[in-house]
Coordinates of C-alpha atoms in Angstrom, one line a residue:
T10 CA 36.9 -47.2 -16.4
S11 CA 39.7 -49.4 -17.7
I12 CA 40.0 -47.1 -20.7
L13 CA 40.1 -44.0 -18.6
S14 CA 42.5 -45.4 -16.1
A15 CA 45.0 -46.2 -18.9
L16 CA 44.7 -42.7 -20.4
P17 CA 48.1 -40.9 -20.2
F18 CA 48.2 -37.3 -19.1
V19 CA 50.8 -34.8 -17.8
I20 CA 50.7 -33.7 -14.1
P21 CA 52.4 -30.4 -13.6
P22 CA 54.5 -30.0 -10.5
R23 CA 52.6 -28.9 -7.4
H24 CA 54.0 -25.4 -7.4
V25 CA 52.9 -25.0 -11.0
Q26 CA 49.5 -26.3 -10.1
D27 CA 49.2 -23.7 -7.3
E28 CA 50.3 -20.9 -9.7
I29 CA 47.6 -22.0 -12.2
A30 CA 45.0 -22.2 -9.5
Q31 CA 45.9 -18.7 -8.2
A32 CA 45.6 -17.2 -11.7
L33 CA 42.3 -18.8 -12.4
D34 CA 41.0 -18.0 -8.9
A35 CA 41.6 -14.3 -9.6
L36 CA 39.2 -14.5 -12.6
D37 CA 36.6 -16.5 -10.6
D38 CA 36.8 -14.0 -7.7
K39 CA 36.1 -11.1 -10.1
V40 CA 33.1 -13.0 -11.5
E41 CA 31.8 -13.6 -8.0
I42 CA 32.2 -9.9 -7.1
N43 CA 30.2 -8.9 -10.2
R44 CA 27.5 -11.4 -9.2
Q45 CA 27.3 -9.9 -5.7
I46 CA 27.1 -6.4 -7.2
N47 CA 24.3 -7.4 -9.5
E48 CA 22.4 -9.0 -6.6
T49 CA 22.6 -5.6 -4.8
L50 CA 21.5 -3.7 -7.9
E51 CA 18.6 -6.0 -8.4
A52 CA 17.5 -5.6 -4.8
I53 CA 17.6 -1.9 -5.2
A54 CA 15.3 -2.1 -8.2
Q55 CA 12.9 -4.3 -6.4
A56 CA 12.9 -2.1 -3.3
L57 CA 12.2 1.0 -5.4
F58 CA 9.2 -0.7 -7.2
Q59 CA 7.9 -2.0 -3.8
S60 CA 8.1 1.5 -2.3
W61 CA 6.6 3.4 -5.1
F62 CA 4.0 1.1 -6.6
V63 CA 3.1 -1.4 -3.9
D64 CA 3.4 0.3 -0.5
F65 CA 2.9 3.9 -2.0
D66 CA 5.4 5.3 0.6
P67 CA 5.8 8.8 -1.0
V68 CA 2.0 9.1 -1.3
R69 CA 1.3 8.0 2.2
A70 CA 4.0 10.3 3.6
K71 CA 2.5 13.3 1.8
A72 CA -1.0 12.3 2.9
N73 CA 0.1 12.1 6.5
G74 CA 1.5 15.6 6.4
E75 CA 5.2 14.7 6.7
A76 CA 7.5 17.6 5.8
P77 CA 8.9 17.3 2.2
E78 CA 12.5 17.5 3.5
S79 CA 11.9 14.6 5.8
I80 CA 10.2 12.5 3.1
C81 CA 13.1 13.1 0.7
R82 CA 15.7 12.3 3.3
R83 CA 13.9 9.1 4.5
L84 CA 13.0 7.8 1.0
S85 CA 16.1 9.0 -0.8
L86 CA 14.0 11.2 -3.2
T87 CA 14.7 14.5 -4.7
P88 CA 12.1 17.3 -4.4
K89 CA 11.5 17.0 -8.1
L90 CA 10.7 13.2 -7.8
L91 CA 8.6 13.7 -4.7
A92 CA 6.5 16.3 -6.5
L93 CA 5.4 13.7 -9.1
F94 CA 3.4 11.7 -6.5
P95 CA -0.1 12.7 -5.5
D96 CA -0.9 13.6 -1.9
R97 CA -3.9 11.3 -1.2
L98 CA -5.1 7.7 -1.7
V99 CA -8.5 6.9 -3.1
E100 CA -10.6 3.8 -3.0
S101 CA -10.6 1.4 -6.0
V102 CA -12.0 -2.1 -6.7
L103 CA -8.7 -3.6 -5.5
G104 CA -8.1 -1.3 -2.5
E105 CA -6.6 2.1 -2.0
I106 CA -4.5 3.5 -4.8
P107 CA -2.8 6.9 -5.4
E108 CA -5.2 9.5 -6.8
G109 CA -4.9 9.7 -10.6
W110 CA -3.6 6.1 -11.0
R111 CA -5.8 3.3 -12.4
W112 CA -6.1 -0.4 -12.6
S113 CA -5.8 -2.1 -16.0
E114 CA -4.9 -5.5 -17.4
I115 CA -1.3 -6.3 -18.4
G116 CA -2.5 -7.3 -21.9
E117 CA -3.9 -3.8 -22.4
Q118 CA -0.6 -2.1 -21.5
V119 CA 2.0 -4.3 -23.3
D120 CA 2.0 -6.6 -26.3
V121 CA 1.8 -10.2 -25.0
L122 CA 3.5 -12.4 -27.5
G123 CA 4.5 -16.1 -27.9
G124 CA 7.4 -17.8 -29.6
G125 CA 8.2 -20.6 -32.0
T126 CA 10.8 -23.1 -33.1
P127 CA 12.0 -23.3 -36.7
S128 CA 12.1 -26.9 -38.1
T129 CA 15.2 -28.6 -36.9
K130 CA 15.2 -30.7 -40.1
T131 CA 15.8 -27.6 -42.3
T132 CA 19.5 -26.8 -42.0
E133 CA 19.2 -23.4 -43.6
Y134 CA 17.2 -22.3 -40.6
W135 CA 20.1 -23.0 -38.2
D136 CA 23.4 -23.2 -40.0
E137 CA 25.5 -20.0 -39.5
G138 CA 22.6 -18.4 -37.7
Q139 CA 23.1 -14.8 -36.6
I140 CA 19.9 -14.2 -34.7
F141 CA 19.8 -15.0 -31.0
W142 CA 17.0 -17.5 -30.2
A143 CA 16.2 -18.0 -26.6
T144 CA 14.7 -21.0 -24.8
P145 CA 14.0 -21.3 -21.0
R146 CA 17.2 -23.3 -20.7
D147 CA 19.1 -20.0 -21.4
L148 CA 17.7 -18.7 -18.1
S149 CA 18.2 -21.8 -16.1
G150 CA 20.6 -21.2 -13.2
V151 CA 21.2 -17.6 -14.2
A152 CA 20.9 -15.2 -11.2
E153 CA 20.7 -11.9 -13.1
K154 CA 17.4 -11.0 -14.7
V155 CA 18.9 -9.9 -18.0
I156 CA 19.7 -11.9 -21.1
R157 CA 22.3 -10.8 -23.6
R158 CA 22.9 -13.8 -25.7
T159 CA 21.6 -17.4 -26.2
E160 CA 23.0 -20.8 -26.6
R161 CA 21.5 -21.2 -30.1
K162 CA 21.0 -18.9 -33.1
I163 CA 18.8 -19.0 -36.1
T164 CA 19.0 -17.5 -39.6
A165 CA 16.7 -14.9 -41.1
E166 CA 15.0 -17.7 -43.0
G167 CA 14.4 -19.5 -39.7
L168 CA 12.9 -16.5 -38.2
A169 CA 10.6 -16.0 -41.2
S170 CA 9.4 -19.6 -40.9
I171 CA 7.8 -19.1 -37.4
T172 CA 4.9 -16.9 -36.5
S173 CA 6.8 -15.0 -33.7
E174 CA 8.8 -11.9 -34.4
L175 CA 12.3 -10.6 -33.6
L176 CA 11.8 -8.9 -30.2
P177 CA 13.5 -5.6 -29.5
E178 CA 15.9 -4.9 -26.6
G179 CA 13.9 -4.1 -23.5
T180 CA 11.4 -6.9 -24.0
V181 CA 10.5 -9.0 -20.9
V182 CA 10.5 -12.7 -21.4
L183 CA 8.8 -15.1 -19.0
S184 CA 9.1 -18.9 -19.1
S185 CA 5.5 -20.1 -19.4
R186 CA 6.0 -23.8 -18.8
A187 CA 8.5 -26.3 -17.3
P188 CA 8.9 -24.2 -15.2
V189 CA 6.7 -21.1 -15.0
G190 CA 8.7 -18.2 -13.7
Y191 CA 12.1 -17.6 -15.3
L192 CA 12.3 -13.9 -16.0
A193 CA 14.7 -11.7 -17.9
L194 CA 14.9 -8.3 -19.7
T195 CA 16.4 -8.7 -23.1
K196 CA 19.5 -6.5 -23.7
T197 CA 19.7 -7.3 -27.4
P198 CA 17.2 -8.2 -30.1
M199 CA 16.2 -11.8 -30.1
A200 CA 13.6 -14.4 -30.9
I201 CA 12.1 -16.9 -28.5
N202 CA 10.7 -20.4 -28.5
Q203 CA 7.2 -21.5 -27.5
G204 CA 8.3 -21.9 -23.9
F205 CA 8.1 -18.2 -23.3
I206 CA 5.6 -15.4 -23.0
A207 CA 7.0 -12.0 -24.1
M208 CA 6.0 -8.6 -23.0
K209 CA 6.9 -6.0 -25.6
C210 CA 6.6 -2.7 -24.0
N211 CA 5.8 0.2 -26.4
G212 CA 3.5 2.2 -24.1
R213 CA 3.6 3.8 -20.7
L214 CA 5.0 0.8 -18.9
S215 CA 8.6 0.1 -19.8
G216 CA 10.4 -3.2 -19.8
E217 CA 12.0 -2.4 -16.4
F218 CA 8.6 -1.7 -15.0
A219 CA 7.0 -4.8 -16.5
L220 CA 9.9 -6.9 -15.2
Q221 CA 9.5 -5.7 -11.6
W222 CA 5.7 -6.0 -11.9
A223 CA 6.1 -9.7 -12.9
V224 CA 8.5 -10.2 -9.9
H225 CA 5.9 -8.8 -7.6
C226 CA 3.0 -10.8 -9.2
M227 CA 4.9 -14.1 -9.7
S228 CA 2.7 -16.0 -7.2
E229 CA -0.5 -15.0 -9.1
I230 CA 1.2 -15.8 -12.5
Q231 CA 2.0 -19.3 -11.3
Q232 CA -1.4 -19.8 -9.8
R233 CA -3.0 -19.1 -13.2
A234 CA -1.0 -21.9 -14.8
S235 CA -2.7 -25.2 -15.4
G236 CA -2.0 -28.6 -17.0
T237 CA -1.8 -32.3 -16.3
T238 CA 1.6 -33.2 -17.6
F239 CA 3.3 -29.9 -16.6
Q240 CA 2.0 -26.5 -15.5
E241 CA 1.7 -23.9 -18.2
I242 CA 0.2 -20.4 -18.3
S243 CA -1.5 -19.4 -21.5
K244 CA -1.3 -16.0 -23.1
R245 CA -5.0 -15.6 -22.6
N246 CA -4.8 -16.2 -18.8
F247 CA -1.7 -14.0 -18.6
R248 CA -3.2 -11.0 -20.3
T249 CA -6.0 -10.5 -17.7
I250 CA -3.7 -10.2 -14.7
P251 CA -4.3 -6.8 -13.1
V252 CA -1.6 -4.1 -13.2
L253 CA -1.7 -0.7 -11.5
V254 CA -0.9 2.0 -14.0
P255 CA 0.7 5.2 -12.6
D256 CA 0.7 8.5 -14.3
A257 CA 3.1 8.9 -17.2
N258 CA 5.6 11.1 -15.4
T259 CA 6.0 8.8 -12.4
A260 CA 6.3 5.8 -14.7
A261 CA 9.0 7.5 -16.7
A262 CA 10.9 8.5 -13.5
F263 CA 10.9 4.9 -12.4
T264 CA 12.1 3.7 -15.8
A265 CA 15.0 6.3 -15.7
C266 CA 16.1 5.0 -12.3
A267 CA 15.7 1.3 -13.1
K268 CA 17.3 1.5 -16.5
R269 CA 20.5 2.7 -15.0
L270 CA 20.5 -0.2 -12.6
Y271 CA 19.8 -2.8 -15.3
D272 CA 22.4 -1.3 -17.7
A273 CA 25.0 -1.7 -15.0
I274 CA 23.8 -5.3 -14.4
S275 CA 24.1 -6.0 -18.1
E276 CA 27.6 -4.5 -18.2
N277 CA 28.7 -6.6 -15.3
V278 CA 27.3 -9.7 -17.0
A279 CA 29.2 -8.9 -20.1
I280 CA 32.5 -8.6 -18.2
S281 CA 31.8 -11.9 -16.3
E282 CA 31.1 -13.7 -19.6
S283 CA 34.4 -12.5 -21.0
L284 CA 36.3 -13.5 -17.9
S285 CA 34.7 -16.9 -17.9
E286 CA 35.7 -17.4 -21.5
T287 CA 39.2 -16.3 -20.8
R288 CA 39.4 -18.8 -17.9
D289 CA 38.1 -21.7 -20.0
S290 CA 40.5 -21.0 -22.8
L291 CA 43.5 -20.5 -20.5
L292 CA 43.0 -23.7 -18.4
P293 CA 44.0 -26.3 -21.0
R294 CA 46.9 -24.2 -22.2
L295 CA 48.2 -23.7 -18.7
V296 CA 47.8 -27.4 -17.8
S297 CA 49.5 -28.5 -21.0
G298 CA 52.4 -26.2 -20.5
E299 CA 51.7 -24.2 -23.6
L300 CA 51.4 -21.1 -21.4
T301 CA 53.2 -20.5 -18.1
V302 CA 52.2 -18.3 -15.1
E303 CA 55.0 -15.9 -14.5
G304 CA 55.4 -14.3 -11.1
N305 CA 52.7 -13.7 -8.6
A306 CA 49.1 -14.4 -9.8
D307 CA 48.0 -11.0 -8.3
E308 CA 50.2 -9.3 -10.8

């Protein structure tokens, strides 16, 4: 503390401090607005999944004889979308489901993969790396369920040194330990470490569908975790979790709707990241006097 208390620094006049604060607050306000918008978009995606694939609202309405115009108005559906849904529920081993849909296991519908870490002792695996490499830390404290970039990067040699592969955009990553439950949809190709389970979606179920399925099934995912030092869910236990598979057209319709939502979320995240970088680079230059705030901050 004696060293810190003796450290000289320049204090701008109060009116300059206020101008700097106003300028930076404008950037923070825009970041907060983007966060709120993304929260709303995520809620829409969750509500859509809940209505279509959990509560079966369109199917129940058709089965009850409700007029198509009324269903479309109440559930915000087009007649074309409504026509995709069957008009009756049938019994299954896990309760009533729409006719023509079926139960499966998530491991039969998506590729369930793990990750790895290149040796930190080998510099050529890390120095000047260009490949995004995610750890659960990259999702810690992040509200949005998308991941665009990572704190660390690895080289092509680093990727080749581990058993996991480069995951394509649209992969769902789930932290499998310490803690279990961070979720995100990749919006750029990346590798992951061993703290994740990845769902690579090449079949009927898209990344957007798998993401919302995981949100809905999170309590079961966490219940399947085990361990003495910390809880962890294995790929074997994860693969057998049930998933309801709709017909291909309904699954594709959901993906089309949800993808627009998550593309918008990703774009807002990109804007917020740029604004945050601008704020962090401006602050020391404004405080030091290298840059000055001219006029009203709103301008």
